[in-house]
Coordinates of N, CA and C in Angstrom, one line a residue:
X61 N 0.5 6.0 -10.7 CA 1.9 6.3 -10.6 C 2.5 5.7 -9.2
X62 N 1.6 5.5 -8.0 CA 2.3 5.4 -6.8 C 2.5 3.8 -7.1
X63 N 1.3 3.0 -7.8 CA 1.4 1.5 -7.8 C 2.8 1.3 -8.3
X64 N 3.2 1.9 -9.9 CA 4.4 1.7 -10.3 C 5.4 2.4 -9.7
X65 N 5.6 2.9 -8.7 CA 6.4 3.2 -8.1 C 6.8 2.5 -7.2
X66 N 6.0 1.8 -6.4 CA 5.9 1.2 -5.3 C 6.3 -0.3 -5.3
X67 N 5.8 -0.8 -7.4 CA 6.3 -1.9 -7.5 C 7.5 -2.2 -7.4
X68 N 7.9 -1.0 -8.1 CA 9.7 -0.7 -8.3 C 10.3 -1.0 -7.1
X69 N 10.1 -0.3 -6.0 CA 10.7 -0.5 -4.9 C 10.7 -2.2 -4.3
X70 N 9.5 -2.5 -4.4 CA 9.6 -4.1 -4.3 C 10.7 -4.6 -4.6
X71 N 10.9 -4.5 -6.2 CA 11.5 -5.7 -7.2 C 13.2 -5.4 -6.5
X72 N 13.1 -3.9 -5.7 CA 14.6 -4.1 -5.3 C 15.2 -4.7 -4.5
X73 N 16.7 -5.3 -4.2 CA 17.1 -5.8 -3.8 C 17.8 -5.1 -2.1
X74 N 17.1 -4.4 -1.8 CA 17.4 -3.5 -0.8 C 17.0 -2.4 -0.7
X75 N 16.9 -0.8 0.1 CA 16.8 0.3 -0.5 C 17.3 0.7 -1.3
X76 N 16.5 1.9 -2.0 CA 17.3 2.4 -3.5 C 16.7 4.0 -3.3
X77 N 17.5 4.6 -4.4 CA 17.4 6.1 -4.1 C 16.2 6.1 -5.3
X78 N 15.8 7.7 -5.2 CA 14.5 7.7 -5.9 C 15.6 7.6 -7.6
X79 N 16.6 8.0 -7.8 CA 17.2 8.0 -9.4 C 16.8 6.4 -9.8
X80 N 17.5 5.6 -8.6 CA 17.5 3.9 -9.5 C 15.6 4.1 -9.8
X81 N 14.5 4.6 -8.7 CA 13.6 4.5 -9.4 C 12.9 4.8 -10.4
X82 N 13.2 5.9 -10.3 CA 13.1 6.9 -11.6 C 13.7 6.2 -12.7
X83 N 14.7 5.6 -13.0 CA 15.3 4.3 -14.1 C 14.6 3.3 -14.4
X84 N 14.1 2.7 -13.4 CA 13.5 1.3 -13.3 C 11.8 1.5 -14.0
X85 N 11.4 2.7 -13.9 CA 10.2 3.3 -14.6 C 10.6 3.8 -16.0
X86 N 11.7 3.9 -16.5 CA 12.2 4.4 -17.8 C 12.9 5.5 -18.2
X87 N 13.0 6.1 -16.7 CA 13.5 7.3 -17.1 C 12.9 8.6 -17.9
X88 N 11.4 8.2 -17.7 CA 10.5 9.7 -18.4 C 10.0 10.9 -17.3
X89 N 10.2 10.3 -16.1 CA 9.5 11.1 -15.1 C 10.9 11.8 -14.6
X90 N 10.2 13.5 -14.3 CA 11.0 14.0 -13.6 C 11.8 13.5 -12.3
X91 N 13.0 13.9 -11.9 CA 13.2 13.7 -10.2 C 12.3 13.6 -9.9
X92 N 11.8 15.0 -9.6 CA 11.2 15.8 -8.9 C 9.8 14.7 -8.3
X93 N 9.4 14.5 -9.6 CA 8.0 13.8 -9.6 C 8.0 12.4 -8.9
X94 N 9.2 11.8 -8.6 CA 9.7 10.6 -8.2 C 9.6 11.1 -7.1
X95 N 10.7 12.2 -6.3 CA 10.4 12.7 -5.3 C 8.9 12.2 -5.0
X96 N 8.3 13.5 -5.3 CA 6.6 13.6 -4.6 C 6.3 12.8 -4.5
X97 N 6.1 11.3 -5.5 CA 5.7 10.3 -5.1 C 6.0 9.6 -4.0
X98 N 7.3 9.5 -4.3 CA 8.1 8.8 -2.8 C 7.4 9.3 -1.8
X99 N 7.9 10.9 -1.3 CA 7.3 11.7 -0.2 C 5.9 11.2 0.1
X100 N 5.2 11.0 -0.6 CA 3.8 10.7 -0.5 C 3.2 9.9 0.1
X101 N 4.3 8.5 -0.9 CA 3.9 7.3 -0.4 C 4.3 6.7 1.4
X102 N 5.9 7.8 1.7 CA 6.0 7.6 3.2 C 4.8 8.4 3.8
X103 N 4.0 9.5 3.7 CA 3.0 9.7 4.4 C 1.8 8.7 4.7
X104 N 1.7 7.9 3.4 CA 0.6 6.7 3.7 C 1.5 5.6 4.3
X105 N 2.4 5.4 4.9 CA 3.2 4.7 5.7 C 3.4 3.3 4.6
X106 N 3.6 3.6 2.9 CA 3.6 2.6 1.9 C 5.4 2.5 2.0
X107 N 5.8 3.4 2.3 CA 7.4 3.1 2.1 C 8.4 3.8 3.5
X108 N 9.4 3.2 3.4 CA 10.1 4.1 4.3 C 11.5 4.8 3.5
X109 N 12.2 5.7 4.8 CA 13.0 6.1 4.3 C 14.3 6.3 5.1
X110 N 15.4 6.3 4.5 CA 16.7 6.5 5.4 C 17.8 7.5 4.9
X111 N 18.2 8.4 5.8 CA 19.6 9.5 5.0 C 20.5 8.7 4.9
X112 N 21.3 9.2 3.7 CA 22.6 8.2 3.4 C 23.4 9.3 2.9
X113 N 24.1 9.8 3.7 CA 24.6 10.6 3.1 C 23.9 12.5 2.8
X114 N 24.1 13.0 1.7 CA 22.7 13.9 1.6 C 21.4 13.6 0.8
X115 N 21.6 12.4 0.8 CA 20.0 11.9 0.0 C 19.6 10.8 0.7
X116 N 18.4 10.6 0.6 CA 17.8 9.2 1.1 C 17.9 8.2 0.4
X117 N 17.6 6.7 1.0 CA 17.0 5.5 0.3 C 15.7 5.3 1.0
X118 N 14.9 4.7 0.0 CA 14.1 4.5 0.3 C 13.5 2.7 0.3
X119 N 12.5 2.4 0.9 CA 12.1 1.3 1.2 C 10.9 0.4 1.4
X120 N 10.2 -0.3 0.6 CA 8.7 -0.8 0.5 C 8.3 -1.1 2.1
X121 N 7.6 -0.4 2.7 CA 6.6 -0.9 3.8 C 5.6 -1.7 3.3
X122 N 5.1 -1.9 2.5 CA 4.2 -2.6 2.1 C 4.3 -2.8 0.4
X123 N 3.0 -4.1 -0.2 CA 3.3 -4.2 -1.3 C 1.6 -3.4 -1.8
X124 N 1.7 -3.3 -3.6 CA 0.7 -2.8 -4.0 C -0.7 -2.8 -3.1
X125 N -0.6 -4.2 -2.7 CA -2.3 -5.0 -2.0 C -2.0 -3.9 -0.8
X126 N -1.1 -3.9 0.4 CA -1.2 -3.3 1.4 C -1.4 -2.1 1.2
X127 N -1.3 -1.4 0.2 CA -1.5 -0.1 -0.4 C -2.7 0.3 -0.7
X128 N -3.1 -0.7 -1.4 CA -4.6 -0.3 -1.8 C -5.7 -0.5 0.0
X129 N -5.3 -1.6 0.9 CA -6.0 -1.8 1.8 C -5.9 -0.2 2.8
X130 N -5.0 0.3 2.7 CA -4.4 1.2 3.7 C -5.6 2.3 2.7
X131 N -5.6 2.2 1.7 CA -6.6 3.7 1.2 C -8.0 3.2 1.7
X132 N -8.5 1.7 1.7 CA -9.7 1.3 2.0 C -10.1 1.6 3.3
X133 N -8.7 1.7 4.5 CA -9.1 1.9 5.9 C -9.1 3.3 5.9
X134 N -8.5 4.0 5.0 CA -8.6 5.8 5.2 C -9.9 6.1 5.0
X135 N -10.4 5.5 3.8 CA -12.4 6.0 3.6 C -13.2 5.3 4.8
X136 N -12.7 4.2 5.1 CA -13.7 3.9 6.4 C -13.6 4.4 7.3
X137 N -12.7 5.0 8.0 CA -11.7 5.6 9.0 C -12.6 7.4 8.9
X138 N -13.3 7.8 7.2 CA -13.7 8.9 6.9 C -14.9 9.4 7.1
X139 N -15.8 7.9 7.3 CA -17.3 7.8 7.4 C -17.8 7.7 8.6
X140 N -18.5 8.1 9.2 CA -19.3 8.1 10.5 C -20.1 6.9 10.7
X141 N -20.9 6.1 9.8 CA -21.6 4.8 9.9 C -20.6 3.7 9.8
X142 N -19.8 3.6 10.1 CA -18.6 2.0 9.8 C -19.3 1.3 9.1
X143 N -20.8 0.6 10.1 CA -21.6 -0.6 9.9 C -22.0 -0.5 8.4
X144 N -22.6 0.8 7.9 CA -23.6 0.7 7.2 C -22.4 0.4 5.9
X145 N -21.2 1.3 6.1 CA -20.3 1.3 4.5 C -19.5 -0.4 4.6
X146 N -19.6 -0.8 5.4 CA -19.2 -2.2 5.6 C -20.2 -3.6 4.8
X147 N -21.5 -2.9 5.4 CA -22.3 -3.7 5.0 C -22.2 -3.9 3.0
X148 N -22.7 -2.2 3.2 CA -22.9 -2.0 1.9 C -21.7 -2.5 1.2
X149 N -20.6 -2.6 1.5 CA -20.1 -3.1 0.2 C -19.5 -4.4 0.6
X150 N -19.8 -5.2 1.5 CA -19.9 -6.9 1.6 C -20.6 -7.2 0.6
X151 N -22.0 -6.6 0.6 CA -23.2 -7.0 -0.1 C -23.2 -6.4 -1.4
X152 N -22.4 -5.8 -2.1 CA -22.1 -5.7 -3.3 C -20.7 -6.6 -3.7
X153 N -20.1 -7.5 -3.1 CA -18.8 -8.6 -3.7 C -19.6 -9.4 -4.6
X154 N -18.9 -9.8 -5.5 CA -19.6 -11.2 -6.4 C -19.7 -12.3 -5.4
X155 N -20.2 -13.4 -5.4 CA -20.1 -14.2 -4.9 C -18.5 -15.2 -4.6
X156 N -17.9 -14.9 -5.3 CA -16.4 -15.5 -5.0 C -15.5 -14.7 -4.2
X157 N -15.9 -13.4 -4.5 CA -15.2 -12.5 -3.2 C -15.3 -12.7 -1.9
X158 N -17.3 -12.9 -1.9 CA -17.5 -13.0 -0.6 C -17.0 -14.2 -0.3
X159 N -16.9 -15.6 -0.7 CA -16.3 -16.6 0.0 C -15.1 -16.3 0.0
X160 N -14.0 -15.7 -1.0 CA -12.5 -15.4 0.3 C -13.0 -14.7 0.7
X161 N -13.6 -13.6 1.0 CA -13.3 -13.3 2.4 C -13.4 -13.6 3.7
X162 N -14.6 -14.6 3.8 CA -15.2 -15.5 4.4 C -14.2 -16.0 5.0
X163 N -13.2 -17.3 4.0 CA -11.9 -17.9 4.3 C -10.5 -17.0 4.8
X164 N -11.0 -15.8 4.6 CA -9.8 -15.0 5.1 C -10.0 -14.9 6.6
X165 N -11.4 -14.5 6.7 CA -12.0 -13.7 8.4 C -11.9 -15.6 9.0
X166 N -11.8 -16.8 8.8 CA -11.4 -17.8 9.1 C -10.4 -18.2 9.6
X167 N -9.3 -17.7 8.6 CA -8.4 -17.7 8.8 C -7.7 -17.3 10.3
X168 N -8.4 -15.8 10.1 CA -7.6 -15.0 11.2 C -8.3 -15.1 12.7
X169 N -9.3 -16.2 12.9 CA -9.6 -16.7 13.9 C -8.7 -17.8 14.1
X170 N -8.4 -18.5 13.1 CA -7.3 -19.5 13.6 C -7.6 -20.5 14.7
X171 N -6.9 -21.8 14.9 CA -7.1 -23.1 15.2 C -7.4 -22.7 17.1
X172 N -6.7 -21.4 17.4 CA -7.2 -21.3 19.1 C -8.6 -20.7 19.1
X173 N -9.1 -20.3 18.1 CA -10.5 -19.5 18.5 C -11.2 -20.6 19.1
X174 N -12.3 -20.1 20.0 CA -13.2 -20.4 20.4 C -14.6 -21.3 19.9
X175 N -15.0 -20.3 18.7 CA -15.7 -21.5 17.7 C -16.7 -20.2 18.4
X176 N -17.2 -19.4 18.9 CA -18.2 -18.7 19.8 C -18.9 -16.9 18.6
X177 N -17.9 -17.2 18.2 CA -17.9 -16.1 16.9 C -19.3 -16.5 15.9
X178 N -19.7 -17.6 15.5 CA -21.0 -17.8 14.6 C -20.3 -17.6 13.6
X179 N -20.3 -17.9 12.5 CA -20.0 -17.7 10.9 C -20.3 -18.2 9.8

């Protein structure tokens, strides 16, 4: 529910109150439940929010991918070994994963790096 929630907020053209989302989902879900979501998703810092009046708009801080990453750094953030849950699940990607990610951690050394990193 939070993904489709969250998408919703994307596709808007600015903030929107939780009703337009509640709409843009079809209109089955309570307020209420739109609410909690919402409320939820500003605790994972996935969206923001602003008073307008006596209700809020609300606002994508991030998109689905930054969502799912932000749950990935809360379980690592949860475990005492970093290294070991790191490892372990490098070493379980298919092989195409591991090369983006490879190209990703490249990336983010970028053309000033040093070259001193090994990779």
């Amino acid at each position: 529910m939070e993904g489709q929630v969250l998408a919703a907020l994307c596709e808007a053209h600015g903030p929107a109150t939780a009703a337009w989302v509640r709409e843009r989902l079809g209109g089955t879900l309570a307020y209420t439940t739109v609410m909690t979501i919402l409320t939820r998703l500003q605790a994972k810092g996935a969206v923001t929010r602003e008073r307008v009046g006596r209700s809020f708009t609300w606002t994508a801080a991030s998109d689905e991918a930054g969502l799912a990453a932000h749950r990935m750094r809360r379980v690592l953030d949860g475990e005492s070994d970093r290294a070991a849950v790191l490892a372990s699940f490098v070493s379980s990607l298919s092989a195409g994963d591991e090369r983006l990610l490879r190209e990703l951690l490249a990336d983010e050394e970028g053309p000033g790096a040093d070259g001193a990193g090994g990779g």
